[in-house]
Tab-separated table of C-alpha atoms in Angstrom:
chain	number	residue	atom	x	y	z
A	1	MET	CA	17.678	22.129	-1.146
A	2	PRO	CA	16.927	18.534	-2.413
A	3	ALA	CA	17.906	17.873	-6.066
A	4	LEU	CA	17.188	15.203	-8.866
A	5	PRO	CA	19.977	12.902	-9.916
A	6	ASP	CA	20.850	15.270	-12.806
A	7	GLY	CA	21.292	18.055	-10.293
A	8	THR	CA	17.876	19.916	-11.050
A	9	PRO	CA	16.572	21.428	-7.585
A	10	VAL	CA	13.482	20.464	-5.995
A	11	PRO	CA	11.810	23.513	-5.018
A	12	ASP	CA	11.510	24.410	-1.211
A	13	ASP	CA	7.730	24.931	-1.812
A	14	GLY	CA	7.082	21.589	-3.439
A	15	ALA	CA	6.068	23.147	-6.631
A	16	LEU	CA	5.289	20.736	-9.439
A	17	PRO	CA	6.725	20.954	-12.888
A	18	GLN	CA	5.041	22.923	-15.403
A	19	TRP	CA	4.291	20.197	-17.541
A	20	VAL	CA	2.041	18.367	-15.153
A	21	ARG	CA	-0.587	21.333	-15.630
A	22	PRO	CA	-3.570	19.988	-17.708
A	23	SER	CA	-4.506	21.693	-20.923
A	24	LEU	CA	-7.710	23.428	-21.249
A	25	SER	CA	-9.269	20.590	-23.181
A	26	ALA	CA	-8.366	18.202	-20.395
A	27	PRO	CA	-8.996	20.150	-17.158
A	28	ASP	CA	-8.605	18.760	-13.519
A	29	GLY	CA	-6.082	16.135	-14.272
A	30	ASP	CA	-8.028	14.784	-17.204
A	31	GLY	CA	-10.461	13.146	-14.889
A	32	ARG	CA	-7.827	10.768	-13.195
A	33	PRO	CA	-8.708	9.716	-9.740
A	34	PHE	CA	-7.017	11.262	-6.817
A	35	GLY	CA	-6.016	9.355	-3.416
A	36	VAL	CA	-4.365	10.557	-0.109
A	37	TYR	CA	-2.274	8.381	1.926
A	38	VAL	CA	-1.464	9.441	5.395
A	39	HIS	CA	1.574	7.802	7.137
A	40	VAL	CA	1.549	7.600	10.842
A	41	PRO	CA	4.961	6.558	11.974
A	42	PHE	CA	4.183	5.324	15.425
A	43	CYS	CA	4.257	1.753	16.716
A	44	SER	CA	4.171	0.285	20.349
A	45	VAL	CA	6.896	-2.148	19.496
A	46	ARG	CA	9.212	-2.353	16.439
A	47	CYS	CA	8.752	-5.802	15.041
A	48	GLY	CA	11.915	-7.784	14.098
A	49	TYR	CA	10.706	-8.228	10.235
A	50	CYS	CA	9.494	-4.913	9.658
A	51	ASP	CA	11.480	-2.393	7.345
A	52	PHE	CA	8.863	0.371	7.226
A	53	ASN	CA	9.559	4.104	8.374
A	54	THR	CA	8.181	3.497	11.931
A	55	TYR	CA	9.384	4.560	15.323
A	56	THR	CA	8.349	3.543	18.851
A	57	ALA	CA	6.730	6.406	20.830
A	58	SER	CA	9.797	6.455	23.173
A	59	GLU	CA	12.116	7.365	20.643
A	60	LEU	CA	10.718	10.791	19.524
A	61	GLY	CA	9.869	14.043	21.183
A	62	GLY	CA	9.197	17.835	20.281
A	63	GLY	CA	7.419	18.282	17.208
A	64	ALA	CA	7.374	14.840	16.141
A	65	ASN	CA	5.632	13.350	19.102
A	66	GLN	CA	2.235	11.630	18.825
A	67	ALA	CA	0.375	14.493	20.468
A	68	ALA	CA	1.563	17.043	17.949
A	69	TYR	CA	1.296	14.650	14.941
A	70	ALA	CA	-2.246	15.568	13.674
A	71	THR	CA	-1.202	19.142	13.441
A	72	THR	CA	2.072	18.422	11.696
A	73	ALA	CA	0.035	16.256	9.176
A	74	LEU	CA	-2.490	18.973	8.564
A	75	ARG	CA	0.291	21.301	7.638
A	76	GLU	CA	1.239	19.032	4.877
A	77	VAL	CA	-2.344	18.664	3.698
A	78	ASP	CA	-2.291	22.560	3.431
A	79	LEU	CA	0.775	22.579	1.520
A	80	ALA	CA	-0.367	19.935	-0.603
A	81	ALA	CA	-3.664	21.732	-1.525
A	82	ARG	CA	-1.697	24.895	-2.627
A	83	VAL	CA	0.832	22.995	-4.701
A	84	LEU	CA	-1.819	21.134	-6.620
A	85	ASP	CA	-4.004	24.301	-6.935
A	86	ASP	CA	-1.185	26.176	-8.466
A	87	ALA	CA	-0.623	23.141	-10.999
A	88	GLY	CA	-4.362	23.196	-11.801
A	89	LEU	CA	-4.832	19.922	-10.265
A	90	GLY	CA	-6.572	21.200	-7.070
A	91	ALA	CA	-10.443	20.633	-8.096
A	92	ARG	CA	-10.443	16.966	-8.087
A	93	PRO	CA	-12.256	15.309	-4.889
A	94	VAL	CA	-10.555	12.649	-3.177
A	95	SER	CA	-11.562	8.972	-4.102
A	96	THR	CA	-9.640	7.257	-1.581
A	97	VAL	CA	-7.944	7.872	1.877
A	98	PHE	CA	-5.637	5.378	3.355
A	99	PHE	CA	-4.175	5.591	6.913
A	100	GLY	CA	-1.061	3.433	7.159
A	101	GLY	CA	2.028	3.099	9.131
A	102	GLY	CA	3.173	2.150	11.494
A	103	THR	CA	-0.105	1.929	13.524
A	104	PRO	CA	-2.393	4.624	12.854
A	105	THR	CA	-4.513	3.801	15.752
A	106	MET	CA	-1.603	4.474	18.202
A	107	LEU	CA	-3.163	8.152	17.732
A	108	PRO	CA	-6.450	8.848	19.298
A	109	ALA	CA	-9.354	8.379	17.035
A	110	ALA	CA	-10.266	12.046	17.462
A	111	ASP	CA	-6.887	12.847	15.823
A	112	LEU	CA	-7.576	10.561	12.914
A	113	ALA	CA	-10.848	12.091	12.353
A	114	ARG	CA	-9.304	15.431	12.572
A	115	ILE	CA	-6.915	14.585	9.764
A	116	LEU	CA	-9.722	13.125	7.615
A	117	ARG	CA	-11.608	16.261	8.044
A	118	GLY	CA	-8.676	18.359	6.945
A	119	VAL	CA	-8.591	16.360	3.792
A	120	ASP	CA	-12.060	16.796	3.250
A	121	ASP	CA	-11.828	20.691	3.701
A	122	ALA	CA	-8.857	20.750	1.350
A	123	TRP	CA	-10.366	18.883	-1.527
A	124	GLY	CA	-13.517	17.321	-0.518
A	125	LEU	CA	-14.323	13.661	-0.434
A	126	ALA	CA	-15.927	11.889	-3.565
A	127	ASP	CA	-19.409	10.308	-3.111
A	128	GLY	CA	-18.884	6.956	-1.933
A	129	ALA	CA	-14.993	7.667	-1.040
A	130	GLU	CA	-13.259	4.590	0.544
A	131	VAL	CA	-11.527	5.614	3.770
A	132	THR	CA	-9.569	2.862	5.339
A	133	THR	CA	-7.182	2.689	8.632
A	134	GLU	CA	-4.707	0.120	9.265
A	135	ALA	CA	-4.909	-1.098	12.946
A	136	ASN	CA	-3.455	-3.510	15.331
A	137	PRO	CA	-5.944	-5.826	17.116
A	138	ASP	CA	-4.757	-4.331	20.349
A	139	SER	CA	-4.987	-0.650	19.444
A	140	VAL	CA	-8.735	-0.163	19.140
A	141	THR	CA	-12.037	-0.487	21.236
A	142	PRO	CA	-15.574	-0.493	20.464
A	143	ASP	CA	-15.777	3.251	21.166
A	144	SER	CA	-12.843	4.270	19.056
A	145	LEU	CA	-14.185	2.277	16.038
A	146	ARG	CA	-17.557	3.812	16.296
A	147	LEU	CA	-15.830	7.266	16.423
A	148	LEU	CA	-13.815	6.435	13.160
A	149	ALA	CA	-17.125	5.248	11.462
A	150	ASP	CA	-18.998	8.471	12.415
A	151	ALA	CA	-16.058	10.635	11.103
A	152	GLY	CA	-16.218	9.104	7.700
A	153	PHE	CA	-13.817	6.129	7.829
A	154	THR	CA	-15.501	3.064	5.840
A	155	ARG	CA	-12.969	0.471	6.282
A	156	VAL	CA	-10.444	-0.850	8.795
A	157	SER	CA	-7.566	-3.337	7.938
A	158	PHE	CA	-6.299	-5.305	10.973
A	159	GLY	CA	-2.594	-6.763	11.234
A	160	MET	CA	-3.605	-10.099	12.210
A	161	GLN	CA	-0.484	-11.919	10.781
A	162	SER	CA	-1.084	-15.194	12.478
A	163	ALA	CA	-3.526	-16.962	14.749
A	164	VAL	CA	-0.712	-19.019	16.196
A	165	PRO	CA	0.949	-17.790	19.400
A	166	HIS	CA	4.459	-19.040	18.530
A	167	VAL	CA	4.548	-17.486	15.168
A	168	LEU	CA	3.387	-14.272	16.407
A	169	ALA	CA	6.165	-14.336	19.159
A	170	THR	CA	8.743	-15.027	16.212
A	171	LEU	CA	7.370	-11.867	14.442
A	172	GLU	CA	7.473	-10.145	17.632
A	173	ARG	CA	3.580	-9.167	17.349
A	174	THR	CA	2.102	-8.231	20.890
A	175	HIS	CA	-1.375	-8.771	20.425
A	176	ASP	CA	-3.492	-11.778	21.645
A	177	PRO	CA	-4.785	-13.771	18.655
A	178	ARG	CA	-8.119	-14.647	20.593
A	179	ARG	CA	-8.902	-10.955	20.449
A	180	VAL	CA	-9.166	-10.875	16.561
A	181	PRO	CA	-12.880	-12.023	16.443
A	182	ASP	CA	-13.714	-9.467	18.922
A	183	VAL	CA	-12.288	-6.452	17.057
A	184	VAL	CA	-13.790	-7.828	13.843
A	185	ALA	CA	-17.369	-7.963	15.508
A	186	TRP	CA	-16.733	-4.415	16.990
A	187	ALA	CA	-15.750	-2.998	13.657
A	188	ARG	CA	-18.640	-4.706	11.957
A	189	ASP	CA	-21.017	-3.273	14.516
A	190	ALA	CA	-19.582	0.182	13.756
A	191	GLY	CA	-20.518	-0.213	10.206
A	192	LEU	CA	-17.041	-0.680	8.828
A	193	ASP	CA	-15.762	-3.042	6.075
A	194	VAL	CA	-13.105	-5.181	7.493
A	195	SER	CA	-9.867	-6.684	6.135
A	196	LEU	CA	-7.363	-9.150	7.862
A	197	ASP	CA	-3.503	-9.102	7.001
A	198	LEU	CA	-1.495	-12.209	7.209
A	199	ILE	CA	1.783	-13.318	6.751
A	200	TYR	CA	3.130	-16.555	5.690
A	201	GLY	CA	6.515	-18.389	5.717
A	202	THR	CA	7.593	-17.178	9.131
A	203	PRO	CA	10.484	-19.460	10.531
A	204	GLY	CA	9.051	-22.181	12.615
A	205	GLU	CA	5.580	-21.918	11.011
A	206	SER	CA	4.201	-25.255	9.931
A	207	LEU	CA	1.409	-25.903	7.034
A	208	ASP	CA	-0.765	-26.873	10.002
A	209	ASP	CA	-0.056	-23.528	11.762
A	210	TRP	CA	-0.895	-21.777	8.387
A	211	ARG	CA	-4.001	-23.649	8.119
A	212	ALA	CA	-5.172	-22.690	11.490
A	213	SER	CA	-4.443	-18.917	10.598
A	214	LEU	CA	-6.606	-19.195	7.565
A	215	ASP	CA	-9.320	-21.111	9.535
A	216	ALA	CA	-9.434	-18.251	11.964
A	217	VAL	CA	-9.659	-15.664	9.272
A	218	LEU	CA	-12.791	-17.519	7.653
A	219	ALA	CA	-14.564	-17.934	10.918
A	220	ALA	CA	-14.288	-14.302	11.512
A	221	GLY	CA	-16.363	-13.948	8.412
A	222	VAL	CA	-14.401	-11.049	6.814
A	223	ASP	CA	-14.866	-9.999	3.289
A	224	HIS	CA	-11.142	-8.976	2.462
A	225	VAL	CA	-7.874	-10.829	2.985
A	226	SER	CA	-4.146	-9.886	2.321
A	227	ALA	CA	-1.707	-12.815	2.581
A	228	TYR	CA	2.087	-11.776	2.130
A	229	ALA	CA	4.983	-14.025	1.997
A	230	LEU	CA	7.544	-13.064	4.667
A	231	VAL	CA	10.585	-11.058	3.140
A	232	VAL	CA	13.558	-10.703	5.488
A	233	GLU	CA	14.896	-7.293	4.684
A	234	PRO	CA	18.484	-6.136	5.184
A	235	GLY	CA	18.759	-3.918	8.311
A	236	THR	CA	16.089	-5.674	10.125
A	237	LYS	CA	16.376	-7.503	13.607
A	238	MET	CA	15.196	-10.598	11.814
A	239	TYR	CA	17.866	-10.230	9.136
A	240	ALA	CA	20.517	-9.984	11.716
A	241	GLN	CA	18.943	-13.103	13.485
A	242	VAL	CA	19.122	-14.948	9.960
A	243	ARG	CA	22.957	-13.899	9.799
A	244	ARG	CA	23.794	-15.272	13.239
A	245	GLY	CA	22.162	-18.439	12.366
A	246	GLU	CA	19.387	-18.122	15.102
A	247	ILE	CA	16.625	-18.715	12.502
A	248	ALA	CA	16.390	-19.833	9.038
A	249	LEU	CA	15.368	-17.873	5.780
A	250	PRO	CA	11.808	-18.682	4.602
A	251	ASP	CA	11.996	-21.584	2.238
A	252	GLU	CA	10.292	-20.840	-1.280
A	253	ASP	CA	8.845	-24.221	-1.692
A	254	ASP	CA	7.108	-23.873	1.713
A	255	GLN	CA	5.870	-20.362	0.918
A	256	ALA	CA	4.462	-21.637	-2.524
A	257	ALA	CA	2.783	-24.374	-0.628
A	258	LYS	CA	1.213	-22.012	1.817
A	259	TYR	CA	0.240	-19.690	-0.990
A	260	GLU	CA	-1.687	-22.562	-2.760
A	261	LEU	CA	-3.423	-23.535	0.547
A	262	ALA	CA	-4.568	-19.937	1.101
A	263	ASP	CA	-5.898	-19.585	-2.464
A	264	ASP	CA	-7.735	-22.931	-2.133
A	265	LEU	CA	-9.331	-22.117	1.195
A	266	LEU	CA	-9.972	-18.528	0.455
A	267	THR	CA	-11.551	-19.342	-3.057
A	268	GLU	CA	-13.817	-22.028	-1.615
A	269	ALA	CA	-15.024	-19.558	0.904
A	270	GLY	CA	-15.977	-17.230	-1.780
A	271	LEU	CA	-13.017	-14.884	-1.623
A	272	GLY	CA	-11.598	-14.541	-5.102
A	273	TRP	CA	-8.086	-13.062	-5.852
A	274	TYR	CA	-8.039	-9.768	-7.559
A	275	GLU	CA	-4.123	-8.926	-6.983
A	276	VAL	CA	-1.499	-11.571	-6.268
A	277	SER	CA	-1.585	-11.196	-2.416
A	278	ASN	CA	-5.212	-9.862	-2.064
A	279	TRP	CA	-8.644	-11.717	-2.079
A	280	ALA	CA	-12.278	-9.962	-1.911
A	281	ARG	CA	-15.821	-11.282	-1.526
A	282	GLY	CA	-16.623	-9.348	-4.536
A	283	PRO	CA	-15.386	-6.141	-6.314
A	284	GLU	CA	-17.139	-3.891	-3.762
A	285	HIS	CA	-14.850	-5.239	-1.132
A	286	ALA	CA	-11.591	-4.926	-3.004
A	287	CYS	CA	-9.280	-2.086	-1.691
A	288	ARG	CA	-9.874	0.616	-4.187
A	289	HIS	CA	-6.893	2.716	-2.673
A	290	ASN	CA	-4.467	-0.045	-3.462
A	291	LEU	CA	-5.974	-0.493	-6.954
A	292	ALA	CA	-5.364	3.017	-7.529
A	293	TYR	CA	-1.744	2.463	-7.049
A	294	TRP	CA	-1.453	-0.586	-9.338
A	295	ARG	CA	-3.492	1.324	-12.210
A	296	GLY	CA	-1.094	4.459	-11.876
A	297	ASP	CA	-3.640	7.089	-10.471
A	298	ASP	CA	-2.387	10.304	-8.913
A	299	TRP	CA	-1.993	10.353	-5.112
A	300	TRP	CA	-0.406	12.557	-2.261
A	301	GLY	CA	1.476	10.900	0.407
A	302	ILE	CA	1.345	12.816	3.782
A	303	GLY	CA	3.893	12.115	6.322
A	304	PRO	CA	7.540	11.317	6.963
A	305	GLY	CA	8.935	9.085	4.421
A	306	ALA	CA	5.738	9.148	2.364
A	307	HIS	CA	5.829	8.889	-1.485
A	308	SER	CA	3.533	10.934	-3.897
A	309	TYR	CA	2.861	10.621	-7.711
A	310	VAL	CA	1.341	12.862	-10.377
A	311	ALA	CA	0.952	11.633	-14.068
A	312	ALA	CA	1.619	14.128	-17.151
A	313	PRO	CA	-1.806	15.341	-18.593
A	314	SER	CA	-1.055	13.401	-21.826
A	315	ALA	CA	-1.825	9.694	-21.763
A	316	GLU	CA	0.915	9.153	-24.477
A	317	PRO	CA	3.547	11.700	-24.165
A	318	ARG	CA	6.056	12.172	-27.178
A	319	GLU	CA	9.613	11.030	-27.194
A	320	GLY	CA	11.758	13.219	-24.606
A	321	GLU	CA	8.662	14.283	-22.615
A	322	HIS	CA	8.114	13.028	-18.978
A	323	ALA	CA	5.061	10.804	-18.291
A	324	GLY	CA	4.938	11.696	-14.506
A	325	VAL	CA	6.736	12.901	-11.279
A	326	ARG	CA	7.149	10.965	-8.176
A	327	TRP	CA	8.499	12.452	-5.067
A	328	TRP	CA	9.170	11.480	-1.477
A	329	ASN	CA	9.185	13.010	1.925
A	330	VAL	CA	12.210	13.080	4.404
A	331	LYS	CA	12.006	10.105	6.607
A	332	HIS	CA	12.503	11.123	10.115
A	333	PRO	CA	9.320	12.554	11.856
A	334	ARG	CA	11.429	15.304	13.789
A	335	ARG	CA	13.044	16.639	10.613
A	336	TYR	CA	9.587	16.316	8.722
A	337	ALA	CA	7.875	18.230	11.397
A	338	ALA	CA	10.577	21.032	11.487
A	339	LEU	CA	10.384	21.631	7.786
A	340	LEU	CA	6.579	22.122	7.843
A	341	GLU	CA	6.705	24.353	10.972
A	342	ASP	CA	9.137	26.583	8.906
A	343	GLY	CA	6.674	26.483	5.846
A	344	ALA	CA	8.768	24.592	3.594
A	345	SER	CA	8.040	21.369	1.822
A	346	PRO	CA	9.073	18.093	3.488
A	347	GLY	CA	10.206	16.807	0.283
A	348	ALA	CA	13.548	14.776	0.054
A	349	GLY	CA	13.756	13.996	-3.624
A	350	ARG	CA	11.940	13.810	-6.933
A	351	GLU	CA	12.039	11.479	-9.968
A	352	LEU	CA	10.699	12.368	-13.294
A	353	LEU	CA	9.660	9.462	-15.295
A	354	THR	CA	10.161	9.057	-18.915
A	355	PRO	CA	7.395	7.350	-20.986
A	356	ALA	CA	9.558	4.081	-20.992
A	357	GLU	CA	9.935	4.055	-17.282
A	358	ALA	CA	6.014	4.831	-16.693
A	359	GLN	CA	5.245	1.993	-19.293
A	360	LEU	CA	7.468	-0.451	-17.465
A	361	GLU	CA	5.740	0.199	-14.285
A	362	ARG	CA	2.136	-0.352	-15.598
A	363	VAL	CA	3.514	-3.839	-16.825
A	364	LEU	CA	4.979	-4.420	-13.371
A	365	LEU	CA	1.819	-3.577	-11.695
A	366	GLY	CA	-0.731	-4.512	-14.077
A	367	VAL	CA	0.274	-8.191	-14.401
A	368	ARG	CA	-0.263	-8.874	-10.788
A	369	MET	CA	-3.837	-7.904	-11.030
A	370	ARG	CA	-6.722	-10.460	-11.843
A	371	GLU	CA	-7.940	-8.167	-14.838
A	372	GLY	CA	-4.279	-8.356	-16.232
A	373	LEU	CA	-3.288	-5.921	-19.089
A	374	GLU	CA	-3.741	-5.753	-22.795
A	375	VAL	CA	-0.906	-7.573	-24.950
A	376	ALA	CA	-0.703	-4.412	-26.780
A	377	ALA	CA	0.546	-2.617	-23.642
A	378	LEU	CA	3.777	-4.586	-23.607
A	379	ASP	CA	6.983	-3.378	-25.491
A	380	PRO	CA	6.480	-4.541	-29.019
A	381	SER	CA	9.914	-6.654	-28.445
A	382	ARG	CA	8.227	-8.584	-25.522
A	383	ARG	CA	4.919	-9.659	-27.138
A	384	ALA	CA	6.204	-12.659	-28.744
A	385	ALA	CA	6.999	-14.022	-25.068
A	386	VAL	CA	3.389	-14.278	-24.212
A	387	ALA	CA	3.021	-17.640	-26.412
A	388	GLY	CA	5.886	-19.200	-24.566
A	389	LEU	CA	4.578	-18.202	-21.189
A	390	VAL	CA	1.078	-19.629	-21.957
A	391	ALA	CA	2.784	-22.890	-23.089
A	392	ARG	CA	4.575	-23.089	-19.562
A	393	GLY	CA	1.205	-22.656	-17.941
A	394	LEU	CA	2.097	-19.364	-16.378
A	395	LEU	CA	-0.283	-17.201	-18.346
A	396	ASP	CA	-3.862	-17.853	-19.119
A	397	GLY	CA	-4.292	-19.068	-22.868
A	398	VAL	CA	-7.910	-18.133	-23.294
A	399	ALA	CA	-7.114	-14.580	-21.899
A	400	ALA	CA	-4.005	-14.301	-24.229
A	401	VAL	CA	-6.098	-15.248	-27.560
A	402	ARG	CA	-8.481	-12.322	-26.564
A	403	GLY	CA	-5.447	-10.072	-26.187
A	404	ARG	CA	-4.839	-9.925	-22.573
A	405	VAL	CA	-2.014	-11.029	-20.157
A	406	VAL	CA	-3.511	-12.973	-17.214
A	407	LEU	CA	-1.635	-14.906	-14.657
A	408	THR	CA	-2.582	-18.520	-14.065
A	409	ARG	CA	-2.106	-19.569	-10.483
A	410	ARG	CA	1.297	-21.169	-11.118
A	411	GLY	CA	2.035	-17.696	-12.832
A	412	ARG	CA	1.111	-15.933	-9.609
A	413	LEU	CA	3.580	-17.941	-7.582
A	414	LEU	CA	6.211	-16.937	-10.296
A	415	ALA	CA	4.897	-13.431	-10.933
A	416	ASP	CA	8.307	-11.876	-10.707
A	417	SER	CA	9.832	-14.133	-13.298
A	418	VAL	CA	6.864	-13.456	-15.776
A	419	VAL	CA	7.438	-9.676	-15.250
A	420	ARG	CA	10.989	-10.261	-16.251
A	421	GLU	CA	10.176	-11.947	-19.425
A	422	LEU	CA	7.467	-9.363	-20.268
A	423	THR	CA	9.761	-6.292	-19.901
A	424	PRO	CA	12.627	-5.114	-21.989
């Protein structure tokens, strides 16, 4: 049986601690939004930079294969419904659903639709619920996108990464960049909102290469763009290439220049930043599922390695009380499938957050958003740091006078440093 760091066992049935149960005066999680994340761990190729919990189809078999995956995921949906219902949290409709991976569209569209239908059957989808799937440009067709839209999906996020062939080759991405405008048009024709994901700072990528990728994104006319600096994680193929001297680590100054170029071009095109790495053409196009993470809403993660979180019913627990519980599933799909087939929780571990830890996370995530957070939300010992950060051009002075912590563009480039100064 998995256990907490202090030795407290994690129940085999996944039962939540009693203190997450809402009081009679604050039923159903005190109205907190509830989201569902579905992790699909399959990819056609393992990219050299990726450290996500993903597997190529040839690596897996038995109950962990693609053909059986929808059935396996629905077993966890059933378990989640029982656990939340037992905790008094089962009545809330789902505000957002996000299929990530991996490449969710490695599964047939009918399987993705079946999983979504299971989520709807378990909790119900809220009116206007956002339902997103990630996809590679070479993993969809006009027919598959129409099937997803008909099933209730509202949004697709394509992993474009770059429009430049030699950059894609370094990242080991297999799609043809010339296909991206087509898949965007197919998705729009199906009635789906479209986001494109980019990576900047790949070894060998020039500033002109990056400009070409941004120009391609803007030519596609999408309403949401995510742009992430490449991070070379230990344990990845790219990390080994760096250690062998085959490629160089991304340069921080180069990445900063590329971030500024992205912000300039996207802003000029009418896409405003709403989180350090995300731009949208108005609030209605922002990714509500990710906003739910950043704002500390409740969610259940379905799938191997997926994480979940439920907050305590009291917004301000007293000293010694817990503020929330986070747990995560076993990582290997075969073990994940076996546990669910046996009627057990696939949970591998659990973390009980103290009020101080929960507050730290609110600052870590809240600072990254355009709306920022209230100065009053900072630990009292760190509020005096705001003036110094304003003086250094890292925080917006007008916002600070109004009692909010909001990053300037220079502050976005140094967001991690800002957070360190604002946390104990």
